[in-house]
């Protein structure tokens, strides 16, 4: 069993395998940040309320909704940061870059061996990489524990299909949603999963539990909790959806 606490946007504390993991740190207050992205809510928890963090799982470092100024400052306080190869080159310090499908093993407090595998992600439609930049997802596996998929800012069901074909079955999928779109870019294609695409991803993965992130707290997210519930209900997946609550740990599954 793992515990997940939503801090806001893409940021969540995950307790798994005797380690404390943090996804995409965003701890800054509401306001406008790089790229014109507008944060609308306070983080549910501040850095000193989530520490210590053993590992930051950073999908990418170059968009402020995934790594805002306070989140960037926090990185040095974590045990280590796992991210893209490009991102690690920019961040330096305690950041390690992982190529897609590469793995590393970490040891939890009780000696549990947790394997982290970097997974592909596409932050938009095919061909969007030069604009949106490289992004990574992650899988966490450990003997006797759930296998966990963390999508990062992936918008591609083809990528999800590849992951489903190459990985062992997932028990929990943490899917970054929000249906982000760029005005006048990519003909309105999504840069992250829409609510319906998230439900389709759950079907492809045949995963029994889905926890969405990256659907609230920023102005550019176009779909939120209501749309996620409706989409999962429309696909007959209501029982698979676990909607997190700000600042409250939920045990999954």
PDB file of N, CA and C in Angstrom, residues 104-192:
ATOM      1  N   UNK A 104      17.068   2.431 -12.062  1.00  0.00           N
ATOM      2  CA  UNK A 104      18.018   2.445 -10.968  1.00  0.00           C
ATOM      3  C   UNK A 104      17.314   1.910  -9.725  1.00  0.00           C
ATOM      4  N   UNK A 105      18.097   1.371  -8.807  1.00  0.00           N
ATOM      5  CA  UNK A 105      17.531   0.789  -7.591  1.00  0.00           C
ATOM      6  C   UNK A 105      17.864   1.653  -6.391  1.00  0.00           C
ATOM      7  N   UNK A 106      16.875   1.885  -5.559  1.00  0.00           N
ATOM      8  CA  UNK A 106      17.041   2.646  -4.328  1.00  0.00           C
ATOM      9  C   UNK A 106      16.609   1.781  -3.161  1.00  0.00           C
ATOM     10  N   UNK A 107      17.156   2.070  -1.988  1.00  0.00           N
ATOM     11  CA  UNK A 107      16.823   1.300  -0.790  1.00  0.00           C
ATOM     12  C   UNK A 107      16.018   2.152   0.174  1.00  0.00           C
ATOM     13  N   UNK A 108      14.892   1.595   0.621  1.00  0.00           N
ATOM     14  CA  UNK A 108      14.066   2.275   1.593  1.00  0.00           C
ATOM     15  C   UNK A 108      14.607   2.124   2.995  1.00  0.00           C
ATOM     16  N   UNK A 109      13.954   2.774   3.942  1.00  0.00           N
ATOM     17  CA  UNK A 109      14.415   2.791   5.328  1.00  0.00           C
ATOM     18  C   UNK A 109      14.479   1.401   5.929  1.00  0.00           C
ATOM     19  N   UNK A 110      13.627   0.501   5.474  1.00  0.00           N
ATOM     20  CA  UNK A 110      13.602  -0.856   6.000  1.00  0.00           C
ATOM     21  C   UNK A 110      14.319  -1.835   5.086  1.00  0.00           C
ATOM     22  N   UNK A 111      15.119  -1.308   4.178  1.00  0.00           N
ATOM     23  CA  UNK A 111      15.887  -2.160   3.283  1.00  0.00           C
ATOM     24  C   UNK A 111      15.150  -2.606   2.044  1.00  0.00           C
ATOM     25  N   UNK A 112      13.935  -2.111   1.843  1.00  0.00           N
ATOM     26  CA  UNK A 112      13.168  -2.473   0.654  1.00  0.00           C
ATOM     27  C   UNK A 112      13.864  -1.950  -0.596  1.00  0.00           C
ATOM     28  N   UNK A 113      14.034  -2.817  -1.583  1.00  0.00           N
ATOM     29  CA  UNK A 113      14.643  -2.425  -2.845  1.00  0.00           C
ATOM     30  C   UNK A 113      13.557  -1.911  -3.785  1.00  0.00           C
ATOM     31  N   UNK A 114      13.616  -0.640  -4.109  1.00  0.00           N
ATOM     32  CA  UNK A 114      12.648  -0.024  -5.015  1.00  0.00           C
ATOM     33  C   UNK A 114      13.347   0.278  -6.336  1.00  0.00           C
ATOM     34  N   UNK A 115      12.789  -0.227  -7.416  1.00  0.00           N
ATOM     35  CA  UNK A 115      13.326   0.057  -8.741  1.00  0.00           C
ATOM     36  C   UNK A 115      12.534   1.190  -9.379  1.00  0.00           C
ATOM     37  N   UNK A 116      13.260   2.201  -9.818  1.00  0.00           N
ATOM     38  CA  UNK A 116      12.659   3.332 -10.532  1.00  0.00           C
ATOM     39  C   UNK A 116      13.031   3.200 -12.002  1.00  0.00           C
ATOM     40  N   UNK A 117      12.036   3.185 -12.858  1.00  0.00           N
ATOM     41  CA  UNK A 117      12.269   3.115 -14.299  1.00  0.00           C
ATOM     42  C   UNK A 117      11.728   4.378 -14.951  1.00  0.00           C
ATOM     43  N   UNK A 118      12.568   5.023 -15.748  1.00  0.00           N
ATOM     44  CA  UNK A 118      12.108   6.185 -16.510  1.00  0.00           C
ATOM     45  C   UNK A 118      11.291   5.703 -17.702  1.00  0.00           C
ATOM     46  N   UNK A 119      10.156   6.331 -17.921  1.00  0.00           N
ATOM     47  CA  UNK A 119       9.258   5.932 -18.997  1.00  0.00           C
ATOM     48  C   UNK A 119       9.062   7.083 -19.977  1.00  0.00           C
ATOM     49  N   UNK A 120       8.790   6.753 -21.231  1.00  0.00           N
ATOM     50  CA  UNK A 120       8.601   7.818 -22.219  1.00  0.00           C
ATOM     51  C   UNK A 120       7.355   8.644 -21.923  1.00  0.00           C
ATOM     52  N   UNK A 121       7.381   9.862 -22.391  1.00  0.00           N
ATOM     53  CA  UNK A 121       6.234  10.766 -22.301  1.00  0.00           C
ATOM     54  C   UNK A 121       6.332  11.743 -23.467  1.00  0.00           C
ATOM     55  N   UNK A 122       5.190  12.171 -23.956  1.00  0.00           N
ATOM     56  CA  UNK A 122       5.136  13.128 -25.062  1.00  0.00           C
ATOM     57  C   UNK A 122       4.210  14.265 -24.654  1.00  0.00           C
ATOM     58  N   UNK A 123       4.774  15.442 -24.503  1.00  0.00           N
ATOM     59  CA  UNK A 123       4.065  16.599 -23.949  1.00  0.00           C
ATOM     60  C   UNK A 123       3.317  17.344 -25.049  1.00  0.00           C
ATOM     61  N   UNK A 124       2.487  16.608 -25.796  1.00  0.00           N
ATOM     62  CA  UNK A 124       1.745  17.206 -26.886  1.00  0.00           C
ATOM     63  C   UNK A 124       1.547  16.213 -28.006  1.00  0.00           C
ATOM     64  N   UNK A 125       1.124  16.684 -29.176  1.00  0.00           N
ATOM     65  CA  UNK A 125       0.934  15.794 -30.317  1.00  0.00           C
ATOM     66  C   UNK A 125       2.274  15.385 -30.922  1.00  0.00           C
ATOM     67  N   UNK A 126       2.288  14.396 -31.822  1.00  0.00           N
ATOM     68  CA  UNK A 126       3.537  14.029 -32.491  1.00  0.00           C
ATOM     69  C   UNK A 126       4.194  15.242 -33.148  1.00  0.00           C
ATOM     70  N   UNK A 127       5.499  15.360 -32.949  1.00  0.00           N
ATOM     71  CA  UNK A 127       6.236  16.475 -33.517  1.00  0.00           C
ATOM     72  C   UNK A 127       6.308  17.708 -32.649  1.00  0.00           C
ATOM     73  N   UNK A 128       5.706  17.652 -31.455  1.00  0.00           N
ATOM     74  CA  UNK A 128       5.699  18.826 -30.575  1.00  0.00           C
ATOM     75  C   UNK A 128       6.958  18.959 -29.729  1.00  0.00           C
ATOM     76  N   UNK A 129       7.798  17.937 -29.719  1.00  0.00           N
ATOM     77  CA  UNK A 129       8.967  17.937 -28.832  1.00  0.00           C
ATOM     78  C   UNK A 129       9.834  19.188 -28.922  1.00  0.00           C
ATOM     79  N   UNK A 130      10.140  19.705 -30.133  1.00  0.00           N
ATOM     80  CA  UNK A 130      11.004  20.890 -30.175  1.00  0.00           C
ATOM     81  C   UNK A 130      10.415  22.096 -29.448  1.00  0.00           C
ATOM     82  N   UNK A 131       9.092  22.139 -29.319  1.00  0.00           N
ATOM     83  CA  UNK A 131       8.440  23.259 -28.642  1.00  0.00           C
ATOM     84  C   UNK A 131       8.233  22.962 -27.163  1.00  0.00           C
ATOM     85  N   UNK A 132       7.713  21.779 -26.858  1.00  0.00           N
ATOM     86  CA  UNK A 132       7.348  21.466 -25.469  1.00  0.00           C
ATOM     87  C   UNK A 132       8.503  20.882 -24.675  1.00  0.00           C
ATOM     88  N   UNK A 133       9.508  20.326 -25.356  1.00  0.00           N
ATOM     89  CA  UNK A 133      10.688  19.818 -24.667  1.00  0.00           C
ATOM     90  C   UNK A 133      10.514  18.412 -24.120  1.00  0.00           C
ATOM     91  N   UNK A 134      11.638  17.797 -23.715  1.00  0.00           N
ATOM     92  CA  UNK A 134      11.592  16.417 -23.225  1.00  0.00           C
ATOM     93  C   UNK A 134      10.932  16.310 -21.857  1.00  0.00           C
ATOM     94  N   UNK A 135      10.194  15.236 -21.680  1.00  0.00           N
ATOM     95  CA  UNK A 135       9.470  14.950 -20.440  1.00  0.00           C
ATOM     96  C   UNK A 135       9.649  13.470 -20.137  1.00  0.00           C
ATOM     97  N   UNK A 136       9.628  13.120 -18.868  1.00  0.00           N
ATOM     98  CA  UNK A 136       9.711  11.709 -18.490  1.00  0.00           C
ATOM     99  C   UNK A 136       8.585  11.331 -17.544  1.00  0.00           C
ATOM    100  N   UNK A 137       8.156  10.088 -17.654  1.00  0.00           N
ATOM    101  CA  UNK A 137       7.317   9.465 -16.643  1.00  0.00           C
ATOM    102  C   UNK A 137       8.163   8.504 -15.834  1.00  0.00           C
ATOM    103  N   UNK A 138       7.547   7.832 -14.884  1.00  0.00           N
ATOM    104  CA  UNK A 138       8.279   6.916 -14.010  1.00  0.00           C
ATOM    105  C   UNK A 138       7.409   5.715 -13.663  1.00  0.00           C
ATOM    106  N   UNK A 139       8.072   4.597 -13.397  1.00  0.00           N
ATOM    107  CA  UNK A 139       7.422   3.446 -12.776  1.00  0.00           C
ATOM    108  C   UNK A 139       8.189   3.101 -11.510  1.00  0.00           C
ATOM    109  N   UNK A 140       7.459   2.773 -10.458  1.00  0.00           N
ATOM    110  CA  UNK A 140       8.045   2.320  -9.199  1.00  0.00           C
ATOM    111  C   UNK A 140       7.623   0.881  -8.967  1.00  0.00           C
ATOM    112  N   UNK A 141       8.592   0.022  -8.714  1.00  0.00           N
ATOM    113  CA  UNK A 141       8.299  -1.374  -8.407  1.00  0.00           C
ATOM    114  C   UNK A 141       9.129  -1.802  -7.211  1.00  0.00           C
ATOM    115  N   UNK A 142       8.561  -2.705  -6.415  1.00  0.00           N
ATOM    116  CA  UNK A 142       9.256  -3.248  -5.249  1.00  0.00           C
ATOM    117  C   UNK A 142       8.608  -4.579  -4.893  1.00  0.00           C
ATOM    118  N   UNK A 143       9.398  -5.524  -4.385  1.00  0.00           N
ATOM    119  CA  UNK A 143       8.839  -6.831  -4.029  1.00  0.00           C
ATOM    120  C   UNK A 143       7.696  -6.694  -3.028  1.00  0.00           C
ATOM    121  N   UNK A 144       6.578  -7.313  -3.360  1.00  0.00           N
ATOM    122  CA  UNK A 144       5.442  -7.319  -2.449  1.00  0.00           C
ATOM    123  C   UNK A 144       4.632  -6.046  -2.415  1.00  0.00           C
ATOM    124  N   UNK A 145       4.984  -5.058  -3.254  1.00  0.00           N
ATOM    125  CA  UNK A 145       4.255  -3.788  -3.279  1.00  0.00           C
ATOM    126  C   UNK A 145       3.612  -3.564  -4.646  1.00  0.00           C
ATOM    127  N   UNK A 146       2.701  -2.619  -4.683  1.00  0.00           N
ATOM    128  CA  UNK A 146       2.052  -2.258  -5.928  1.00  0.00           C
ATOM    129  C   UNK A 146       3.073  -1.718  -6.929  1.00  0.00           C
ATOM    130  N   UNK A 147       2.806  -1.953  -8.202  1.00  0.00           N
ATOM    131  CA  UNK A 147       3.567  -1.294  -9.255  1.00  0.00           C
ATOM    132  C   UNK A 147       2.855   0.008  -9.603  1.00  0.00           C
ATOM    133  N   UNK A 148       3.612   1.094  -9.593  1.00  0.00           N
ATOM    134  CA  UNK A 148       3.029   2.433  -9.718  1.00  0.00           C
ATOM    135  C   UNK A 148       3.552   3.107 -10.986  1.00  0.00           C
ATOM    136  N   UNK A 149       2.644   3.653 -11.771  1.00  0.00           N
ATOM    137  CA  UNK A 149       2.981   4.438 -12.953  1.00  0.00           C
ATOM    138  C   UNK A 149       2.681   5.900 -12.674  1.00  0.00           C
ATOM    139  N   UNK A 150       3.664   6.762 -12.917  1.00  0.00           N
ATOM    140  CA  UNK A 150       3.500   8.212 -12.791  1.00  0.00           C
ATOM    141  C   UNK A 150       3.746   8.792 -14.177  1.00  0.00           C
ATOM    142  N   UNK A 151       2.718   9.367 -14.776  1.00  0.00           N
ATOM    143  CA  UNK A 151       2.781   9.666 -16.207  1.00  0.00           C
ATOM    144  C   UNK A 151       3.631  10.869 -16.554  1.00  0.00           C
ATOM    145  N   UNK A 152       3.754  11.855 -15.633  1.00  0.00           N
ATOM    146  CA  UNK A 152       4.306  13.129 -16.058  1.00  0.00           C
ATOM    147  C   UNK A 152       3.381  13.772 -17.084  1.00  0.00           C
ATOM    148  N   UNK A 153       3.846  14.823 -17.723  1.00  0.00           N
ATOM    149  CA  UNK A 153       2.999  15.563 -18.673  1.00  0.00           C
ATOM    150  C   UNK A 153       2.948  14.857 -20.027  1.00  0.00           C
ATOM    151  N   UNK A 154       2.361  13.689 -20.045  1.00  0.00           N
ATOM    152  CA  UNK A 154       2.201  12.931 -21.283  1.00  0.00           C
ATOM    153  C   UNK A 154       0.793  13.123 -21.825  1.00  0.00           C
ATOM    154  N   UNK A 155       0.692  13.324 -23.138  1.00  0.00           N
ATOM    155  CA  UNK A 155      -0.614  13.490 -23.773  1.00  0.00           C
ATOM    156  C   UNK A 155      -0.921  12.388 -24.776  1.00  0.00           C
ATOM    157  N   UNK A 156      -0.047  11.410 -24.910  1.00  0.00           N
ATOM    158  CA  UNK A 156      -0.135  10.443 -26.001  1.00  0.00           C
ATOM    159  C   UNK A 156      -0.621   9.078 -25.530  1.00  0.00           C
ATOM    160  N   UNK A 157      -1.722   8.615 -26.107  1.00  0.00           N
ATOM    161  CA  UNK A 157      -2.173   7.255 -25.820  1.00  0.00           C
ATOM    162  C   UNK A 157      -1.278   6.221 -26.492  1.00  0.00           C
ATOM    163  N   UNK A 158      -0.613   6.589 -27.584  1.00  0.00           N
ATOM    164  CA  UNK A 158       0.357   5.667 -28.183  1.00  0.00           C
ATOM    165  C   UNK A 158       1.488   5.374 -27.201  1.00  0.00           C
ATOM    166  N   UNK A 159       1.927   6.390 -26.478  1.00  0.00           N
ATOM    167  CA  UNK A 159       2.949   6.184 -25.448  1.00  0.00           C
ATOM    168  C   UNK A 159       2.408   5.273 -24.351  1.00  0.00           C
ATOM    169  N   UNK A 160       1.175   5.509 -23.935  1.00  0.00           N
ATOM    170  CA  UNK A 160       0.571   4.650 -22.910  1.00  0.00           C
ATOM    171  C   UNK A 160       0.504   3.207 -23.399  1.00  0.00           C
ATOM    172  N   UNK A 161       0.156   3.028 -24.670  1.00  0.00           N
ATOM    173  CA  UNK A 161       0.095   1.678 -25.239  1.00  0.00           C
ATOM    174  C   UNK A 161       1.465   1.017 -25.212  1.00  0.00           C
ATOM    175  N   UNK A 162       2.500   1.767 -25.542  1.00  0.00           N
ATOM    176  CA  UNK A 162       3.861   1.221 -25.492  1.00  0.00           C
ATOM    177  C   UNK A 162       4.228   0.809 -24.075  1.00  0.00           C
ATOM    178  N   UNK A 163       3.895   1.626 -23.107  1.00  0.00           N
ATOM    179  CA  UNK A 163       4.195   1.315 -21.711  1.00  0.00           C
ATOM    180  C   UNK A 163       3.441   0.066 -21.271  1.00  0.00           C
ATOM    181  N   UNK A 164       2.169  -0.025 -21.650  1.00  0.00           N
ATOM    182  CA  UNK A 164       1.373  -1.201 -21.287  1.00  0.00           C
ATOM    183  C   UNK A 164       1.963  -2.471 -21.889  1.00  0.00           C
ATOM    184  N   UNK A 165       2.531  -2.354 -23.085  1.00  0.00           N
ATOM    185  CA  UNK A 165       3.097  -3.519 -23.743  1.00  0.00           C
ATOM    186  C   UNK A 165       4.440  -3.952 -23.200  1.00  0.00           C
ATOM    187  N   UNK A 166       5.187  -3.020 -22.618  1.00  0.00           N
ATOM    188  CA  UNK A 166       6.549  -3.339 -22.183  1.00  0.00           C
ATOM    189  C   UNK A 166       6.695  -3.531 -20.681  1.00  0.00           C
ATOM    190  N   UNK A 167       5.801  -2.969 -19.904  1.00  0.00           N
ATOM    191  CA  UNK A 167       5.925  -3.029 -18.446  1.00  0.00           C
ATOM    192  C   UNK A 167       5.053  -4.139 -17.876  1.00  0.00           C
ATOM    193  N   UNK A 168       5.401  -4.569 -16.679  1.00  0.00           N
ATOM    194  CA  UNK A 168       4.507  -5.463 -15.967  1.00  0.00           C
ATOM    195  C   UNK A 168       3.227  -4.710 -15.638  1.00  0.00           C
ATOM    196  N   UNK A 169       2.128  -5.431 -15.376  1.00  0.00           N
ATOM    197  CA  UNK A 169       0.857  -4.745 -15.124  1.00  0.00           C
ATOM    198  C   UNK A 169       0.967  -3.716 -14.002  1.00  0.00           C
ATOM    199  N   UNK A 170       0.346  -2.578 -14.220  1.00  0.00           N
ATOM    200  CA  UNK A 170       0.344  -1.508 -13.225  1.00  0.00           C
ATOM    201  C   UNK A 170      -0.807  -1.711 -12.247  1.00  0.00           C
ATOM    202  N   UNK A 171      -0.547  -1.438 -10.984  1.00  0.00           N
ATOM    203  CA  UNK A 171      -1.592  -1.495  -9.964  1.00  0.00           C
ATOM    204  C   UNK A 171      -2.189  -0.122  -9.682  1.00  0.00           C
ATOM    205  N   UNK A 172      -1.367   0.897  -9.806  1.00  0.00           N
ATOM    206  CA  UNK A 172      -1.796   2.278  -9.560  1.00  0.00           C
ATOM    207  C   UNK A 172      -1.228   3.153 -10.675  1.00  0.00           C
ATOM    208  N   UNK A 173      -2.071   3.991 -11.253  1.00  0.00           N
ATOM    209  CA  UNK A 173      -1.611   4.965 -12.244  1.00  0.00           C
ATOM    210  C   UNK A 173      -1.883   6.370 -11.723  1.00  0.00           C
ATOM    211  N   UNK A 174      -0.825   7.147 -11.598  1.00  0.00           N
ATOM    212  CA  UNK A 174      -0.935   8.561 -11.236  1.00  0.00           C
ATOM    213  C   UNK A 174      -0.842   9.340 -12.546  1.00  0.00           C
ATOM    214  N   UNK A 175      -1.979   9.804 -13.021  1.00  0.00           N
ATOM    215  CA  UNK A 175      -2.065  10.397 -14.354  1.00  0.00           C
ATOM    216  C   UNK A 175      -2.167  11.914 -14.270  1.00  0.00           C
ATOM    217  N   UNK A 176      -1.284  12.590 -15.003  1.00  0.00           N
ATOM    218  CA  UNK A 176      -1.316  14.048 -15.083  1.00  0.00           C
ATOM    219  C   UNK A 176      -2.352  14.430 -16.141  1.00  0.00           C
ATOM    220  N   UNK A 177      -3.376  15.137 -15.718  1.00  0.00           N
ATOM    221  CA  UNK A 177      -4.498  15.468 -16.594  1.00  0.00           C
ATOM    222  C   UNK A 177      -4.543  16.979 -16.827  1.00  0.00           C
ATOM    223  N   UNK A 178      -5.734  17.558 -16.854  1.00  0.00           N
ATOM    224  CA  UNK A 178      -5.870  19.002 -16.999  1.00  0.00           C
ATOM    225  C   UNK A 178      -6.195  19.502 -18.386  1.00  0.00           C
ATOM    226  N   UNK A 179      -6.005  18.629 -19.423  1.00  0.00           N
ATOM    227  CA  UNK A 179      -6.367  19.018 -20.791  1.00  0.00           C
ATOM    228  C   UNK A 179      -5.756  20.359 -21.194  1.00  0.00           C
ATOM    229  N   UNK A 180      -4.458  20.482 -21.000  1.00  0.00           N
ATOM    230  CA  UNK A 180      -3.768  21.735 -21.335  1.00  0.00           C
ATOM    231  C   UNK A 180      -3.708  21.909 -22.850  1.00  0.00           C
ATOM    232  N   UNK A 181      -3.994  23.117 -23.299  1.00  0.00           N
ATOM    233  CA  UNK A 181      -3.875  23.479 -24.708  1.00  0.00           C
ATOM    234  C   UNK A 181      -3.161  24.818 -24.824  1.00  0.00           C
ATOM    235  N   UNK A 182      -2.467  25.012 -25.938  1.00  0.00           N
ATOM    236  CA  UNK A 182      -1.828  26.294 -26.221  1.00  0.00           C
ATOM    237  C   UNK A 182      -2.628  27.015 -27.303  1.00  0.00           C
ATOM    238  N   UNK A 183      -3.065  28.237 -27.038  1.00  0.00           N
ATOM    239  CA  UNK A 183      -3.765  28.986 -28.077  1.00  0.00           C
ATOM    240  C   UNK A 183      -2.886  29.136 -29.323  1.00  0.00           C
ATOM    241  N   UNK A 184      -3.472  28.859 -30.481  1.00  0.00           N
ATOM    242  CA  UNK A 184      -2.781  29.062 -31.759  1.00  0.00           C
ATOM    243  C   UNK A 184      -1.572  28.137 -31.924  1.00  0.00           C
ATOM    244  N   UNK A 185      -1.556  27.015 -31.205  1.00  0.00           N
ATOM    245  CA  UNK A 185      -0.466  26.046 -31.362  1.00  0.00           C
ATOM    246  C   UNK A 185      -1.048  24.651 -31.523  1.00  0.00           C
ATOM    247  N   UNK A 186      -0.494  23.898 -32.448  1.00  0.00           N
ATOM    248  CA  UNK A 186      -0.820  22.472 -32.596  1.00  0.00           C
ATOM    249  C   UNK A 186      -2.308  22.238 -32.870  1.00  0.00           C
ATOM    250  N   UNK A 187      -2.980  23.218 -33.476  1.00  0.00           N
ATOM    251  CA  UNK A 187      -4.392  23.062 -33.847  1.00  0.00           C
ATOM    252  C   UNK A 187      -5.260  22.638 -32.675  1.00  0.00           C
ATOM    253  N   UNK A 188      -4.936  23.128 -31.494  1.00  0.00           N
ATOM    254  CA  UNK A 188      -5.755  22.833 -30.326  1.00  0.00           C
ATOM    255  C   UNK A 188      -5.523  21.479 -29.699  1.00  0.00           C
ATOM    256  N   UNK A 189      -4.501  20.756 -30.153  1.00  0.00           N
ATOM    257  CA  UNK A 189      -4.221  19.438 -29.575  1.00  0.00           C
ATOM    258  C   UNK A 189      -3.844  19.581 -28.103  1.00  0.00           C
ATOM    259  N   UNK A 190      -4.131  18.546 -27.347  1.00  0.00           N
ATOM    260  CA  UNK A 190      -3.830  18.571 -25.915  1.00  0.00           C
ATOM    261  C   UNK A 190      -2.338  18.372 -25.665  1.00  0.00           C
ATOM    262  N   UNK A 191      -1.837  19.077 -24.652  1.00  0.00           N
ATOM    263  CA  UNK A 191      -0.446  18.914 -24.217  1.00  0.00           C
ATOM    264  C   UNK A 191      -0.343  18.007 -22.999  1.00  0.00           C
ATOM    265  N   UNK A 192      -1.449  17.786 -22.328  1.00  0.00           N
ATOM    266  CA  UNK A 192      -1.550  16.766 -21.278  1.00  0.00           C
ATOM    267  C   UNK A 192      -2.864  16.028 -21.503  1.00  0.00           C
TER     268      UNK A 192
END
